[in-house]
Tab-separated table of N, CA and C in Angstrom:
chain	number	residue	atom	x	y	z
L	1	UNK	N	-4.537	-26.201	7.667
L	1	UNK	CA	-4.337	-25.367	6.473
L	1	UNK	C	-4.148	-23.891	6.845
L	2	UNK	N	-3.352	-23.155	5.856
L	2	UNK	CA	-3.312	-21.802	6.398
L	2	UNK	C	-4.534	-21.049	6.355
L	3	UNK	N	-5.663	-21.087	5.553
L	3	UNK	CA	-6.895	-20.744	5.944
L	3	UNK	C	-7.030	-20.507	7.733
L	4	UNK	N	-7.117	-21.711	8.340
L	4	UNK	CA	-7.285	-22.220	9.734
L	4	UNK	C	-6.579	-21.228	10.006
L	5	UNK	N	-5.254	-21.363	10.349
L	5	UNK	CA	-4.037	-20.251	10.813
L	5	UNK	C	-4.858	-18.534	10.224
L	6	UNK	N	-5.030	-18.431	9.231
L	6	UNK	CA	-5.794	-16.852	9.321
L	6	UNK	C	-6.400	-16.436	9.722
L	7	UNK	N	-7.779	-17.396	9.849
L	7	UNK	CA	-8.940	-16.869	11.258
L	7	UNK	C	-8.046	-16.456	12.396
L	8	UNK	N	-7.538	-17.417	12.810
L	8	UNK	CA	-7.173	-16.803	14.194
L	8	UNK	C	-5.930	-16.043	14.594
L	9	UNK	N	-5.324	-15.509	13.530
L	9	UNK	CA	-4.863	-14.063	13.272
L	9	UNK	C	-5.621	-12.983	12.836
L	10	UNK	N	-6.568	-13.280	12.225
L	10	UNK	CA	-7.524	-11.753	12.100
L	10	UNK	C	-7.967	-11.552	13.585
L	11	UNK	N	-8.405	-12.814	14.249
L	11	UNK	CA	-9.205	-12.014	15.799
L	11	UNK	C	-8.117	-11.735	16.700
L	12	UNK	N	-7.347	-12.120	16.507
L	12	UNK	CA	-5.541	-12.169	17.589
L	12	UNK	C	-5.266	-10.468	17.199
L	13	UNK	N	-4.931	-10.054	15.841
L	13	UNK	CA	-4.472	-8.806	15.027
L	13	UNK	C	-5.601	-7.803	14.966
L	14	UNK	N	-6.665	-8.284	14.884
L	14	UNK	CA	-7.704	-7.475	13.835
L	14	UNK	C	-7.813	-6.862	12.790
L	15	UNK	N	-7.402	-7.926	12.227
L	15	UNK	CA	-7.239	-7.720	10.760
L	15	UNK	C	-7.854	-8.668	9.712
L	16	UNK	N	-7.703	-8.680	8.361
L	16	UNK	CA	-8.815	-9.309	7.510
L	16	UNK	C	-7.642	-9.695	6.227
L	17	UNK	N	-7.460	-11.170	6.324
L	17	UNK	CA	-6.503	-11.744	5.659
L	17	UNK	C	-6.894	-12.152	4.257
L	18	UNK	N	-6.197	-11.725	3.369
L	18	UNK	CA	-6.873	-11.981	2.004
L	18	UNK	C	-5.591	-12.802	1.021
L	19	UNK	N	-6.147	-13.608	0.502
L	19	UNK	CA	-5.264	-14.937	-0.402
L	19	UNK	C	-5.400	-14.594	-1.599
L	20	UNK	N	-4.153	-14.527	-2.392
L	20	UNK	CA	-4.006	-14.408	-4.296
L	20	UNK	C	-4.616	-15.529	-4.819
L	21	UNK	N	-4.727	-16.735	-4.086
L	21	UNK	CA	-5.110	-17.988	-4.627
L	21	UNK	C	-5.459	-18.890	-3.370
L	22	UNK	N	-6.449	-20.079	-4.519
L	22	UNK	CA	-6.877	-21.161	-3.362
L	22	UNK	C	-5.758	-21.992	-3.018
L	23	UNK	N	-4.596	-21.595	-3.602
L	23	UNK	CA	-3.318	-22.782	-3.600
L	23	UNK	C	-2.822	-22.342	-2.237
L	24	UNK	N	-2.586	-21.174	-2.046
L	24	UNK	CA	-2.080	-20.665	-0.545
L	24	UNK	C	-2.891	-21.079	0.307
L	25	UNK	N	-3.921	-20.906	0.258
L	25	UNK	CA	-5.284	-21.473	1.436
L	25	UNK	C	-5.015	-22.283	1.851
L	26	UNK	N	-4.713	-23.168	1.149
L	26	UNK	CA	-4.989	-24.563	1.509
L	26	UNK	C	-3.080	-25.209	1.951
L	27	UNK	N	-2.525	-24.100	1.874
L	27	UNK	CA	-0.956	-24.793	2.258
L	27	UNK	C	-0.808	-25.547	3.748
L	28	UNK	N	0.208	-26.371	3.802
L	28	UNK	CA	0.046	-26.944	5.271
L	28	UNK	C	0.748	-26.293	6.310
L	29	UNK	N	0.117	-25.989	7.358
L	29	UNK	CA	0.544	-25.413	8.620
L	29	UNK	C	0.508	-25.555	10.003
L	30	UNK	N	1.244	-25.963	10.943
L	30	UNK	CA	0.849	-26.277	12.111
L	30	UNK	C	1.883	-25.187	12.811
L	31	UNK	N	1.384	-24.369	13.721
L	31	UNK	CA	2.634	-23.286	14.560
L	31	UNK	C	1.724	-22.486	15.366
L	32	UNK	N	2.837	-22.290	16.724
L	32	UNK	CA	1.922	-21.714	17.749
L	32	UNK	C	3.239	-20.406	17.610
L	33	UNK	N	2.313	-18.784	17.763
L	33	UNK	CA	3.437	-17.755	17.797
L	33	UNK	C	2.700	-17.283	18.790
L	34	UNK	N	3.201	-17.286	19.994
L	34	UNK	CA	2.739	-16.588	21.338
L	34	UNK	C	3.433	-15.237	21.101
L	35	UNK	N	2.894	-14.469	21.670
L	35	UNK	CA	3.886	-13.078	21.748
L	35	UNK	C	4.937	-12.509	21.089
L	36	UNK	N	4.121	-12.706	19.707
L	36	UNK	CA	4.237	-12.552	18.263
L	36	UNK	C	3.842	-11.040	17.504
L	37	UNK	N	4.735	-10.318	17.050
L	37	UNK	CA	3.865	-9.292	16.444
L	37	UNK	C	3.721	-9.572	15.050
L	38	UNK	N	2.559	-9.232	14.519
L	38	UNK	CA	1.931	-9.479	13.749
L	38	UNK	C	3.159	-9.538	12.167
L	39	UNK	N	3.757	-8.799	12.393
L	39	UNK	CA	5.058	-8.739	11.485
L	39	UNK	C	6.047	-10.021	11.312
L	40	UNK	N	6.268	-10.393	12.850
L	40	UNK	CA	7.026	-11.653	12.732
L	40	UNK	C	6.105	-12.278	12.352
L	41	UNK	N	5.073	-12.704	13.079
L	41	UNK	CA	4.234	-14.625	12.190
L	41	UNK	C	4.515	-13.983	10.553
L	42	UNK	N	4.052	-12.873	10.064
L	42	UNK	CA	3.797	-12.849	9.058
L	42	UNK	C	5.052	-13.403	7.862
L	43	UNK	N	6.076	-12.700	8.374
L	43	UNK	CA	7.613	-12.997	8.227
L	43	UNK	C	7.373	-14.813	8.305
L	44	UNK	N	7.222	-15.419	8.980
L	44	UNK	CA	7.628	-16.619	9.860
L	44	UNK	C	6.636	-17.591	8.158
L	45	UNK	N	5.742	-16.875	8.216
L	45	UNK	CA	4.908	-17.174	7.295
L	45	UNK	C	4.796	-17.326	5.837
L	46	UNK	N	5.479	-16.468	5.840
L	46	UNK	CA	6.218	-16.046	4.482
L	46	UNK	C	7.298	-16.701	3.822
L	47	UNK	N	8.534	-16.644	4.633
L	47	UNK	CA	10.029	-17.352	4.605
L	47	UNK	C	9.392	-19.035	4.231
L	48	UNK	N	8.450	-19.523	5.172
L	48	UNK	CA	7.926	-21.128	5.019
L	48	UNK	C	7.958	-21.472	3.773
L	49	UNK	N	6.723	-20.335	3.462
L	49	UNK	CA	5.726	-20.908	2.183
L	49	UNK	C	6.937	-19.831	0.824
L	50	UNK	N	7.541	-19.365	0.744
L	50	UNK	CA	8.015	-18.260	-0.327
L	50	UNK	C	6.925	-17.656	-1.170
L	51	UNK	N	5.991	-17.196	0.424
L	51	UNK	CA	5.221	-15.688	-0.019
L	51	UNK	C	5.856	-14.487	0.189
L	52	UNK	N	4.800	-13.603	-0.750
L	52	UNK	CA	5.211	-12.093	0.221
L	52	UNK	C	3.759	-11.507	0.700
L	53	UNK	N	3.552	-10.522	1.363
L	53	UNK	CA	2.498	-9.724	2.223
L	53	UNK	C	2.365	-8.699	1.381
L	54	UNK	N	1.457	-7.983	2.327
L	54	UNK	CA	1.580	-6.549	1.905
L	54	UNK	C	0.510	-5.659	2.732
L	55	UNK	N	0.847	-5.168	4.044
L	55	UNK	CA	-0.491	-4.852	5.046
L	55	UNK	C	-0.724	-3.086	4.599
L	56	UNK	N	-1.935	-3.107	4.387
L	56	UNK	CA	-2.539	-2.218	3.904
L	56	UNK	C	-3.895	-2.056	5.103
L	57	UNK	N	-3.778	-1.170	5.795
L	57	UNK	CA	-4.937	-0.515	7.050
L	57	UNK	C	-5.041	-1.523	7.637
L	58	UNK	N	-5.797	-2.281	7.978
L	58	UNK	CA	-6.209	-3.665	8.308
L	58	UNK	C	-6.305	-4.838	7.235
L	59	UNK	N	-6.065	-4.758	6.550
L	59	UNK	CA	-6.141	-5.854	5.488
L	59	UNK	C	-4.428	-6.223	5.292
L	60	UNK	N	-4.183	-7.493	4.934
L	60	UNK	CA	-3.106	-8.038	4.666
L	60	UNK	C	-3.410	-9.437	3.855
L	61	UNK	N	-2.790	-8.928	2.440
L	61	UNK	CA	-3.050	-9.683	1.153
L	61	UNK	C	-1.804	-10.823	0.942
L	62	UNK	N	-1.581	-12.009	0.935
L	62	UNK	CA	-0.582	-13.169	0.669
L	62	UNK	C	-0.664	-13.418	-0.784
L	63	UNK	N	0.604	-13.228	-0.837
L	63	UNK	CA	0.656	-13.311	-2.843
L	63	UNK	C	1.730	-14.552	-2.805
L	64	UNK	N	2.062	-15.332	-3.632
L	64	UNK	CA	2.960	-16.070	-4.226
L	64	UNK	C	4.343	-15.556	-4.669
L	65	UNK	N	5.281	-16.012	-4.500
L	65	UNK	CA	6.394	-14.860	-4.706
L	65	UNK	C	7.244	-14.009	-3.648
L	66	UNK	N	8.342	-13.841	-4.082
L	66	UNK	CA	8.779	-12.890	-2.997
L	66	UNK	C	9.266	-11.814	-3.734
């Protein structure tokens, strides 16, 4: 689930991933982004599911929508 996938972009990024809904949480995900900046997975992430972001200091919020 993308939950799973966020932990281990907050300790990869250091950052603190925050969801509009439990519906995104729980979307299905399996992907390895080696030498990835945090922009592409996010992108990569986005395009999948037809979210959008929005990184604010360390925090980066996943909304529904593009």
């Amino acid at each position: 689930p993308l939950y799973e996938v966020a932990v281990v972009i907050e300790k990869v990024y250091l950052v603190k991933i925050q969801f509009e809904n439990e519906n995104i949480k729980n979307l299905k995900l399996t992907a390895n982004y080696n030498n990835q900046s945090l922009e592409n997975v996010l992108n990569i992430i986005s395009r999948t599911f037809d979210l959008s972001y929005k990184i604010e200091n360390d925090r980066v919020k996943l909304f529904e929508g593009i």
